[in-house]
Coordinates of C-alpha atoms and ligand atoms in Angstrom, one line a residue:
F149 CA 9.3 -31.5 19.9
D150 CA 10.5 -32.6 16.4
M151 CA 12.1 -29.8 15.5
T152 CA 13.3 -30.4 12.1
N153 CA 10.9 -29.1 9.1
K154 CA 8.5 -30.8 7.1
E155 CA 6.9 -28.1 5.7
K156 CA 6.9 -27.4 2.1
Y157 CA 4.6 -24.0 2.9
R158 CA 7.5 -22.6 5.6
P159 CA 9.3 -19.1 4.2
L160 CA 12.9 -18.9 4.4
Y161 CA 13.1 -15.1 5.5
H162 CA 10.6 -14.9 7.5
H163 CA 10.1 -15.9 10.8
T164 CA 7.9 -18.6 11.6
P165 CA 7.8 -20.3 15.1
A166 CA 9.6 -23.9 14.9
Y167 CA 6.1 -25.4 16.3
G168 CA 2.8 -24.6 17.4
W169 CA 0.7 -21.8 16.6
M170 CA 1.3 -17.8 16.4
N171 CA -0.6 -15.3 15.6
D172 CA 0.5 -11.3 17.0
P173 CA 3.6 -10.4 17.5
N174 CA 4.6 -9.0 21.1
G175 CA 7.2 -6.8 23.1
M176 CA 9.7 -6.5 20.1
F177 CA 12.8 -4.3 21.3
Y178 CA 16.5 -3.5 20.1
K179 CA 19.0 -2.8 22.5
D180 CA 22.3 -4.1 22.1
G181 CA 22.4 -4.7 18.2
V182 CA 20.2 -7.4 18.9
W183 CA 16.0 -7.4 18.0
H184 CA 14.0 -9.5 20.0
L185 CA 10.8 -10.2 19.0
Y186 CA 7.6 -12.1 21.3
F187 CA 4.6 -13.9 19.9
Q188 CA 1.7 -15.0 21.3
H189 CA 3.1 -18.7 21.3
N190 CA 1.0 -22.4 21.8
P191 CA 3.6 -24.9 22.4
Y192 CA 1.1 -27.7 22.9
G193 CA -0.8 -26.9 19.3
S194 CA -1.8 -25.2 15.8
T195 CA -4.2 -23.6 16.5
W196 CA -4.8 -20.8 19.4
G197 CA -4.8 -21.9 22.6
N198 CA -3.0 -22.1 26.1
M199 CA -1.1 -18.2 25.4
H200 CA 2.2 -17.7 25.6
W201 CA 5.1 -15.1 24.9
G202 CA 7.5 -17.5 22.1
H203 CA 10.8 -15.4 22.0
S204 CA 12.8 -15.2 18.7
T205 CA 15.9 -12.7 17.8
S206 CA 17.9 -12.0 15.0
T207 CA 21.2 -9.0 14.6
D208 CA 19.4 -8.5 10.9
L209 CA 16.1 -8.8 10.9
V210 CA 16.1 -11.8 8.6
H211 CA 17.4 -14.6 10.1
W212 CA 15.7 -15.5 13.5
Q213 CA 16.8 -18.1 16.5
Y214 CA 14.3 -19.1 18.3
E215 CA 15.3 -18.4 22.5
G216 CA 12.7 -20.4 23.8
D217 CA 9.0 -19.4 25.4
A218 CA 9.9 -16.0 27.6
L219 CA 6.6 -15.8 29.1
L220 CA 4.4 -18.3 30.7
P221 CA 0.6 -18.4 32.2
D222 CA 0.2 -18.4 35.6
A223 CA -2.8 -18.1 38.4
W224 CA -3.9 -14.6 36.6
G225 CA -4.4 -16.7 33.0
T226 CA -2.7 -17.0 30.1
V227 CA -0.3 -14.1 28.6
F228 CA -1.7 -12.1 25.4
S229 CA -0.5 -9.6 23.5
G230 CA 1.6 -6.3 25.1
S231 CA 4.7 -4.4 24.4
A232 CA 8.2 -3.9 26.4
V233 CA 10.8 -1.3 26.5
V234 CA 13.7 -1.0 28.3
D235 CA 14.0 1.3 31.2
T236 CA 17.2 3.2 31.1
D237 CA 16.9 4.8 33.9
N238 CA 15.3 2.7 36.5
T239 CA 11.6 3.7 37.0
A240 CA 10.3 0.8 38.4
G241 CA 13.3 0.0 40.3
F242 CA 13.6 -3.5 39.3
G243 CA 17.5 -2.2 38.2
P244 CA 18.9 0.2 35.5
G245 CA 18.6 -1.4 32.2
T246 CA 15.4 -3.7 32.6
I247 CA 13.2 -4.9 30.4
V248 CA 9.3 -4.8 31.9
A249 CA 7.3 -6.4 29.6
F250 CA 3.4 -5.4 29.8
Y251 CA 1.3 -8.1 29.1
T252 CA -2.8 -8.6 29.2
S253 CA -3.3 -11.6 32.0
A254 CA -7.1 -13.8 30.2
K255 CA -8.4 -15.8 32.6
P256 CA -11.8 -17.4 32.6
T257 CA -14.3 -17.3 34.7
P258 CA -18.3 -18.8 34.6
W259 CA -19.3 -15.4 33.7
G260 CA -16.7 -15.1 30.7
D261 CA -13.2 -13.9 30.3
A262 CA -11.5 -11.8 32.4
Q263 CA -8.9 -9.7 30.6
M264 CA -6.3 -7.3 33.3
Q265 CA -2.7 -5.8 32.7
S266 CA 0.2 -7.3 33.9
I267 CA 4.0 -7.7 34.2
A268 CA 6.9 -9.2 33.8
Y269 CA 10.5 -7.7 34.1
S270 CA 13.8 -9.5 33.0
T271 CA 17.4 -8.6 34.1
D272 CA 19.2 -10.8 31.4
G273 CA 18.3 -9.1 28.7
G274 CA 15.0 -10.5 28.0
K275 CA 15.8 -14.4 28.3
T276 CA 14.2 -14.5 31.1
F277 CA 11.5 -12.9 33.0
T278 CA 9.8 -12.6 36.5
K279 CA 6.4 -11.9 37.3
Y280 CA 5.9 -8.3 39.3
A281 CA 4.6 -9.3 42.8
G282 CA 1.7 -7.2 42.7
N283 CA 0.0 -8.1 39.3
P284 CA -2.6 -7.1 37.9
I285 CA -1.3 -3.6 37.5
L286 CA -4.7 -2.4 35.7
T287 CA -8.1 -4.3 35.8
S288 CA -11.6 -3.0 34.5
T289 CA -15.2 -4.7 34.2
E290 CA -14.9 -4.5 30.4
R291 CA -15.1 -7.7 28.0
D292 CA -12.3 -6.5 25.7
F293 CA -9.6 -4.7 27.6
R294 CA -6.1 -5.7 26.3
D295 CA -2.7 -5.2 24.2
P296 CA -0.8 -2.0 26.3
K297 CA 1.5 -0.8 24.3
V298 CA 4.1 1.5 26.4
F299 CA 6.7 4.0 25.6
W300 CA 8.5 6.7 27.0
Y301 CA 7.2 10.3 26.1
A302 CA 9.9 11.8 26.5
P303 CA 9.0 16.1 26.1
G304 CA 6.8 14.9 29.5
K305 CA 9.5 12.8 31.4
H306 CA 6.3 10.3 32.2
W307 CA 5.7 7.1 30.4
V308 CA 2.7 6.6 27.9
M309 CA 0.6 3.3 27.8
L310 CA -2.5 2.3 25.2
L311 CA -4.6 0.3 25.9
A312 CA -7.7 -1.1 23.4
V313 CA -10.8 -1.6 25.1
G314 CA -14.0 -2.7 23.3
Q315 CA -14.0 0.2 20.0
Q316 CA -11.6 2.3 21.0
M317 CA -8.1 3.0 22.7
Q318 CA -7.4 4.3 26.2
I319 CA -4.0 6.7 27.1
F320 CA -2.5 6.0 30.5
S321 CA 0.4 8.1 32.0
S322 CA 3.0 6.8 34.5
K323 CA 6.0 8.1 36.0
N324 CA 6.9 4.1 37.5
L325 CA 5.6 1.8 35.4
K326 CA 3.6 -0.3 37.5
E327 CA 0.7 2.8 38.9
W328 CA -0.7 3.9 35.4
K329 CA -3.7 7.0 35.3
H330 CA -6.5 7.0 32.7
E331 CA -6.0 10.1 30.7
S332 CA -8.3 9.6 27.4
D333 CA -10.3 7.8 25.0
F334 CA -9.3 7.9 21.3
G335 CA -12.2 6.3 19.0
L336 CA -15.5 7.7 18.8
K337 CA -16.5 8.4 15.3
Q338 CA -12.9 7.7 14.1
G339 CA -11.7 5.2 10.8
A340 CA -13.3 2.4 10.8
H341 CA -15.5 0.0 13.4
G342 CA -16.5 -3.0 11.6
G343 CA -15.5 -4.9 14.9
V344 CA -13.4 -4.7 17.7
W345 CA -10.0 -2.4 18.3
E346 CA -7.4 -4.7 19.2
C347 CA -3.4 -4.1 18.9
P348 CA -2.4 -0.2 19.9
D349 CA 0.9 2.0 18.8
L350 CA 1.4 5.8 18.7
V351 CA 5.0 6.8 17.4
E352 CA 6.4 9.8 16.3
L353 CA 7.4 9.7 12.5
P354 CA 9.5 12.8 10.6
V355 CA 7.3 13.6 7.1
E356 CA 9.9 13.3 4.7
G357 CA 11.0 16.0 3.3
T358 CA 10.6 18.6 5.9
K359 CA 11.6 18.7 9.6
E360 CA 8.4 18.1 10.8
K361 CA 6.7 15.4 12.6
H362 CA 3.6 13.6 13.1
W363 CA 2.1 11.4 15.9
V364 CA 1.0 8.0 14.3
L365 CA -1.6 5.6 16.1
V366 CA -1.5 2.5 14.8
C367 CA -4.9 0.6 15.3
N368 CA -5.8 -3.4 14.6
I369 CA -9.2 -3.9 13.6
N370 CA -11.3 -7.0 13.5
P371 CA -13.3 -8.1 11.9
G372 CA -14.0 -4.4 9.8
G373 CA -10.2 -5.1 6.8
P374 CA -10.6 -3.5 3.4
F375 CA -10.9 -6.7 2.3
G376 CA -12.8 -9.0 5.0
G377 CA -11.9 -9.8 8.2
S378 CA -8.6 -8.5 10.1
A379 CA -6.4 -5.2 8.4
T380 CA -4.4 -2.8 10.5
Q381 CA -6.0 1.6 10.0
Y382 CA -4.3 4.0 11.5
F383 CA -4.5 7.9 12.3
V384 CA -2.2 10.6 12.0
G385 CA -2.6 13.6 14.7
T386 CA -1.2 15.4 17.5
F387 CA -0.5 13.7 21.1
D388 CA 0.3 15.6 24.1
G389 CA 1.6 12.8 26.4
K390 CA -2.0 13.0 27.1
K391 CA -4.6 13.1 24.2
F392 CA -3.9 11.7 20.5
T393 CA -6.1 14.0 18.6
N394 CA -6.2 13.0 15.3
Q395 CA -5.6 15.6 12.3
F396 CA -7.7 13.9 8.6
P397 CA -10.8 12.9 10.5
T398 CA -12.7 12.3 7.3
K399 CA -11.3 9.0 5.7
T400 CA -10.2 6.0 6.9
K401 CA -5.9 5.1 6.3
W402 CA -4.7 1.9 5.9
M403 CA -1.5 0.7 5.9
D404 CA -1.6 -2.5 3.9
Y405 CA -4.3 -3.6 0.4
G406 CA -4.2 -6.9 1.1
K407 CA -5.7 -9.8 3.7
D408 CA -2.5 -10.9 5.6
H409 CA -0.8 -8.0 7.8
Y410 CA -2.8 -8.1 11.2
A411 CA -1.6 -7.0 15.0
T412 CA 1.2 -4.9 13.7
V413 CA 3.5 -3.0 15.9
T414 CA 7.1 -1.3 16.1
F415 CA 9.9 -1.9 18.1
H416 CA 10.7 0.1 21.2
N417 CA 14.5 1.5 21.3
A418 CA 14.6 0.6 17.7
P419 CA 18.1 2.1 16.3
D420 CA 19.0 5.2 14.4
G421 CA 15.6 7.2 14.7
R422 CA 14.2 4.6 12.6
C423 CA 10.4 3.0 13.5
V424 CA 10.4 -0.5 12.9
A425 CA 6.9 -2.4 12.0
L426 CA 6.4 -6.2 12.3
G427 CA 3.0 -8.0 11.5
W428 CA 1.5 -11.3 11.9
M429 CA 0.7 -12.1 8.1
S430 CA -2.5 -14.1 8.5
N431 CA -5.7 -13.2 9.0
W432 CA -8.7 -14.7 11.7
Q433 CA -11.1 -15.3 8.8
Y434 CA -8.6 -18.6 8.4
A435 CA -5.3 -18.2 10.2
A436 CA -6.6 -22.3 11.9
V437 CA -7.6 -23.4 9.0
V438 CA -4.4 -22.7 6.7
P439 CA -3.0 -26.3 4.9
T440 CA 0.5 -26.0 7.0
K441 CA 0.7 -28.6 10.4
Q442 CA 3.7 -28.7 12.4
Y443 CA 3.5 -24.4 12.5
R444 CA 0.5 -21.9 11.8
S445 CA 1.5 -18.2 10.6
A446 CA 5.0 -16.4 9.7
N447 CA 5.5 -12.2 10.6
T448 CA 5.7 -10.1 7.7
I449 CA 9.6 -9.0 6.5
A450 CA 10.3 -5.7 8.5
R451 CA 8.8 -2.6 7.3
D452 CA 10.2 1.1 8.1
L453 CA 7.5 3.8 8.4
T454 CA 7.7 7.2 7.4
L455 CA 5.4 10.2 6.6
Y456 CA 5.0 12.0 2.9
R457 CA 2.1 14.5 2.1
Q458 CA 0.1 13.7 -0.2
D459 CA -2.8 16.3 -2.2
G460 CA -2.8 18.0 1.4
D461 CA -3.4 15.1 3.6
L462 CA -0.5 13.0 5.2
L463 CA 0.2 9.5 5.1
L464 CA 1.9 6.4 5.9
R465 CA 5.0 4.9 3.9
N466 CA 5.8 1.1 5.2
A467 CA 9.5 0.7 3.2
P468 CA 11.1 -2.4 3.1
S469 CA 13.6 -2.3 6.4
K470 CA 16.9 -2.0 4.1
E471 CA 18.1 -5.5 5.8
I472 CA 16.1 -7.4 3.5
E473 CA 18.9 -6.2 0.7
A474 CA 21.6 -7.3 2.4
A475 CA 20.1 -10.9 2.5
R476 CA 19.2 -11.0 -1.2
K477 CA 21.9 -13.1 -3.0
D478 CA 22.5 -13.6 -7.0
A479 CA 20.6 -10.8 -8.5
K480 CA 19.8 -12.2 -12.2
S481 CA 19.3 -9.0 -14.6
I482 CA 16.3 -9.3 -17.1
K483 CA 17.2 -6.9 -20.1
K484 CA 14.3 -4.5 -21.2
F485 CA 11.3 -5.3 -22.6
N486 CA 7.9 -3.5 -24.7
V487 CA 4.5 -5.2 -24.1
S488 CA 2.5 -4.1 -26.8
D489 CA 0.1 -7.8 -26.0
S490 CA 2.5 -10.6 -23.9
Y491 CA 5.5 -11.7 -23.0
S492 CA 6.6 -14.2 -21.0
I493 CA 9.6 -15.2 -19.0
E494 CA 9.7 -18.7 -18.7
N495 CA 12.2 -19.4 -15.7
L496 CA 12.2 -16.5 -13.1
L497 CA 15.3 -18.9 -11.0
D498 CA 17.0 -22.2 -11.9
G499 CA 16.5 -24.4 -8.9
N500 CA 13.7 -21.9 -7.5
D501 CA 12.7 -22.9 -3.7
G502 CA 9.7 -20.4 -4.0
A503 CA 12.5 -17.9 -2.1
Y504 CA 13.0 -15.0 -3.8
E505 CA 12.3 -11.1 -4.7
I506 CA 11.6 -9.3 -8.0
E507 CA 12.4 -5.8 -7.8
M508 CA 10.6 -3.6 -11.2
E509 CA 10.7 -0.3 -13.0
I510 CA 7.4 -0.3 -15.8
K511 CA 6.5 3.1 -18.1
S512 CA 3.0 3.0 -19.4
N513 CA 2.5 3.5 -22.9
G514 CA -1.0 4.4 -22.7
A515 CA -1.6 1.0 -22.2
Q516 CA -4.8 1.1 -19.8
K517 CA -4.3 -2.1 -17.7
I518 CA -0.3 -3.3 -16.9
V519 CA -0.8 -7.1 -16.5
F520 CA 1.9 -9.7 -14.9
T521 CA 0.9 -13.0 -13.7
L522 CA 3.2 -15.5 -11.4
L523 CA 3.1 -19.0 -12.7
N524 CA 3.5 -22.2 -11.7
G525 CA 3.8 -25.9 -13.5
K526 CA 0.9 -27.1 -11.8
G527 CA -1.5 -23.9 -13.4
E528 CA -1.5 -22.2 -10.3
S529 CA -1.5 -18.7 -10.9
V530 CA -1.6 -15.0 -8.8
L531 CA -2.7 -12.2 -11.6
M532 CA -2.1 -8.5 -10.8
Y533 CA -2.1 -5.9 -12.3
Y534 CA -2.0 -1.3 -12.1
D535 CA -4.8 -0.4 -13.4
T536 CA -3.9 2.8 -15.0
A537 CA -7.6 4.3 -15.7
M538 CA -9.0 3.6 -11.9
R539 CA -5.5 4.4 -10.4
Q540 CA -5.0 1.0 -8.5
F541 CA -3.4 -2.2 -8.4
V542 CA -5.0 -5.6 -7.8
M543 CA -4.2 -8.9 -7.1
D544 CA -5.6 -11.9 -7.9
R545 CA -5.1 -15.1 -5.3
S546 CA -8.2 -17.0 -6.6
N547 CA -6.4 -19.4 -8.2
S548 CA -3.3 -19.6 -5.9
G549 CA -2.7 -23.4 -5.5
E550 CA -4.8 -24.7 -2.3
T551 CA -7.7 -22.3 -1.9
A552 CA -10.5 -24.6 -0.7
F553 CA -10.1 -24.6 3.2
S554 CA -11.9 -21.3 3.9
R555 CA -14.3 -19.7 1.6
D556 CA -12.8 -16.3 2.8
F557 CA -9.5 -17.2 0.8
P558 CA -10.1 -16.9 -2.6
A559 CA -9.5 -13.2 -3.0
M560 CA -8.8 -10.2 -4.9
T561 CA -7.5 -6.7 -2.7
A562 CA -6.3 -3.8 -4.2
A563 CA -4.0 -0.9 -3.5
P564 CA -4.9 3.0 -4.8
V565 CA -1.8 4.1 -6.5
G566 CA -0.3 7.3 -7.5
E567 CA -0.3 9.4 -10.3
G568 CA 1.7 9.2 -12.9
D569 CA 3.4 6.8 -15.9
D570 CA 6.7 5.6 -13.6
F571 CA 5.4 2.4 -12.1
T572 CA 8.7 1.0 -9.5
L573 CA 6.9 -2.6 -7.6
R574 CA 9.5 -5.3 -5.0
L575 CA 7.2 -8.2 -4.9
F576 CA 8.9 -10.7 -2.0
V577 CA 7.8 -14.0 -2.3
D578 CA 8.7 -16.6 0.3
R579 CA 7.1 -19.9 -0.8
S580 CA 3.7 -19.4 1.3
S581 CA 3.5 -15.2 0.9
I582 CA 3.9 -12.5 -1.7
E583 CA 4.3 -9.0 0.0
A584 CA 3.9 -6.8 -2.5
F585 CA 5.6 -2.7 -2.2
G586 CA 4.9 0.4 -4.7
D587 CA 6.5 3.3 -5.5
G588 CA 9.0 2.7 -2.6
G589 CA 6.4 1.6 0.0
K590 CA 3.6 4.3 -0.5
F591 CA 0.9 1.4 -1.0
V592 CA 1.6 -2.5 0.2
M593 CA -0.1 -5.5 -0.3
T594 CA 0.3 -8.0 1.9
N595 CA -1.1 -11.5 0.8
I596 CA -0.6 -15.7 1.5
V597 CA -0.3 -18.4 -0.9
F598 CA -0.3 -22.1 -1.0
P599 CA 0.7 -23.4 -4.5
S600 CA 2.0 -26.6 -4.9
E601 CA 5.2 -26.2 -6.3
P602 CA 7.2 -22.5 -6.9
Y603 CA 5.8 -19.6 -9.8
N604 CA 8.8 -19.4 -11.3
K605 CA 7.6 -18.0 -14.9
M606 CA 5.9 -14.6 -15.3
K607 CA 3.9 -13.4 -18.2
F608 CA 3.1 -9.9 -19.1
E609 CA 0.2 -8.8 -20.6
S610 CA -1.1 -5.5 -21.7
V611 CA -4.6 -4.4 -22.5
R612 CA -4.5 -1.2 -24.8
G613 CA -2.1 1.0 -25.0
S614 CA 1.5 -1.1 -24.3
F615 CA 4.0 -0.6 -21.9
T616 CA 8.0 -1.2 -21.2
V617 CA 10.0 -2.8 -18.7
K618 CA 12.6 -0.5 -18.0
K619 CA 13.6 -2.7 -15.7
M620 CA 13.8 -6.5 -13.4
N621 CA 16.0 -7.8 -11.4
V622 CA 14.7 -11.4 -9.4
Y623 CA 17.3 -12.0 -6.5
R624 CA 17.5 -15.5 -4.7
I625 CA 16.9 -14.5 -1.0
G626 CA 19.0 -15.8 1.8
A627 CA 17.7 -18.7 3.6
P628 CA 18.2 -18.2 7.2
S629 CA 19.6 -21.9 9.3
R630 CA 16.6 -23.9 10.7
P631 CA 16.6 -24.8 14.6
Ligands
FRU944 C1 -5.3 -9.9 18.1 C2 -5.9 -10.6 19.8 C3 -5.5 -9.7 20.7 C4 -5.2 -10.7 22.6 C5 -4.7 -12.5 21.7 C6 -4.6 -13.6 21.6 O1 -5.0 -10.8 17.3 O2 -6.8 -11.0 19.5 O3 -6.2 -8.5 20.7 O4 -4.7 -10.5 22.9 O5 -4.9 -11.9 19.8 O6 -3.9 -13.8 21.4

């Protein structure tokens, strides 16, 4: 392959495949200072097919190194999504500290796709894998039966597997990672059901400011997201090792309020008790036709998950992982300013390469709308605003650049915003994506964009009343070396 980057839309601080198509992150784990990210990869073309697990590693969650493809199709089929664990105590008998990967083997048959679960193990820390001779380990007559997520349930001293089956999640248990017992199902009359449920996860998270912990079941759904197509919902509840119970069954909770956040799952074994998530930054509505050629799709930046309480509810906070701050380069501070009509910052960065973060603290003085628009010299723009009456943050990408490749692409997305006059926002712009984190991650909105040149101007406008931008910093973010 020609691995040199020829694409102007390729992000500088987000993970992408050097070549070929990518969808879901798979088998993510952390061991000995290294973050491992596998991914649904078609090494032969830039649309979906021939699914392999590509493999990249990082020591800082920002700079990624491609390690080659780790899992290739075999007689059982192509390799769909799944997870990996470090089997420290050798419960499976492949050796202590072995990496055991779980994936769905997908085999086309004359009567439809057969999906079953398989295992592969690695004794060299995740670089190369051996397929287990006893594959497949779980079969079914269900049509959609996939995406195994495995983790250790310490109180019960056993492993747990979640599987996405149709529009439900099935929960299994095991002592040895090979034989699995079906324990329970979750999902009937719970949450959104506009499409098939995929890529589950189940994690125990601390509730901020307390000693409490609750379980969060992550459920990717496609289609049926709040703005069309793919999205991630979650449920907060209890888990006894066999059965998950949703404690807040009345409303659907979304993890991200953009159009480009899917297949999000967490790293096994993250250090310091952290729970770190990563998603696929696209949407099945148009992922195959976005205007890149040599590769398709990027991952989101890493996000640390915790729970916070609000009005008797428990909600997920997705904070940008701290590693991204270490990747900041020269900071440009913009002096405090007031906006009662409009105000422009003509030049966000000298020699703007399209990869930066904007950090802002805004105080409303009765403004009904706090509007800010990113613009480039080609008349392309991304409009964003806080609607202080509707308590919403909105992003509109309908004039963001190339949009005509899909009628589902031009879109306006909205996220709920808590009470108060103070708004903090971090915008991560990386050539062809914008991730907006409000209030330290109380809401996140991820949208991809295809501007013909970087947005380098920001125009502020006030609708009724005024607002103050108390703090504004623009950081260039370090570009990784490419293979
Ligand atoms: C989700 C998904 C998974 C499946 C994989 C195939 O995006 O449909 O359910 O395992 O992609 O590439």
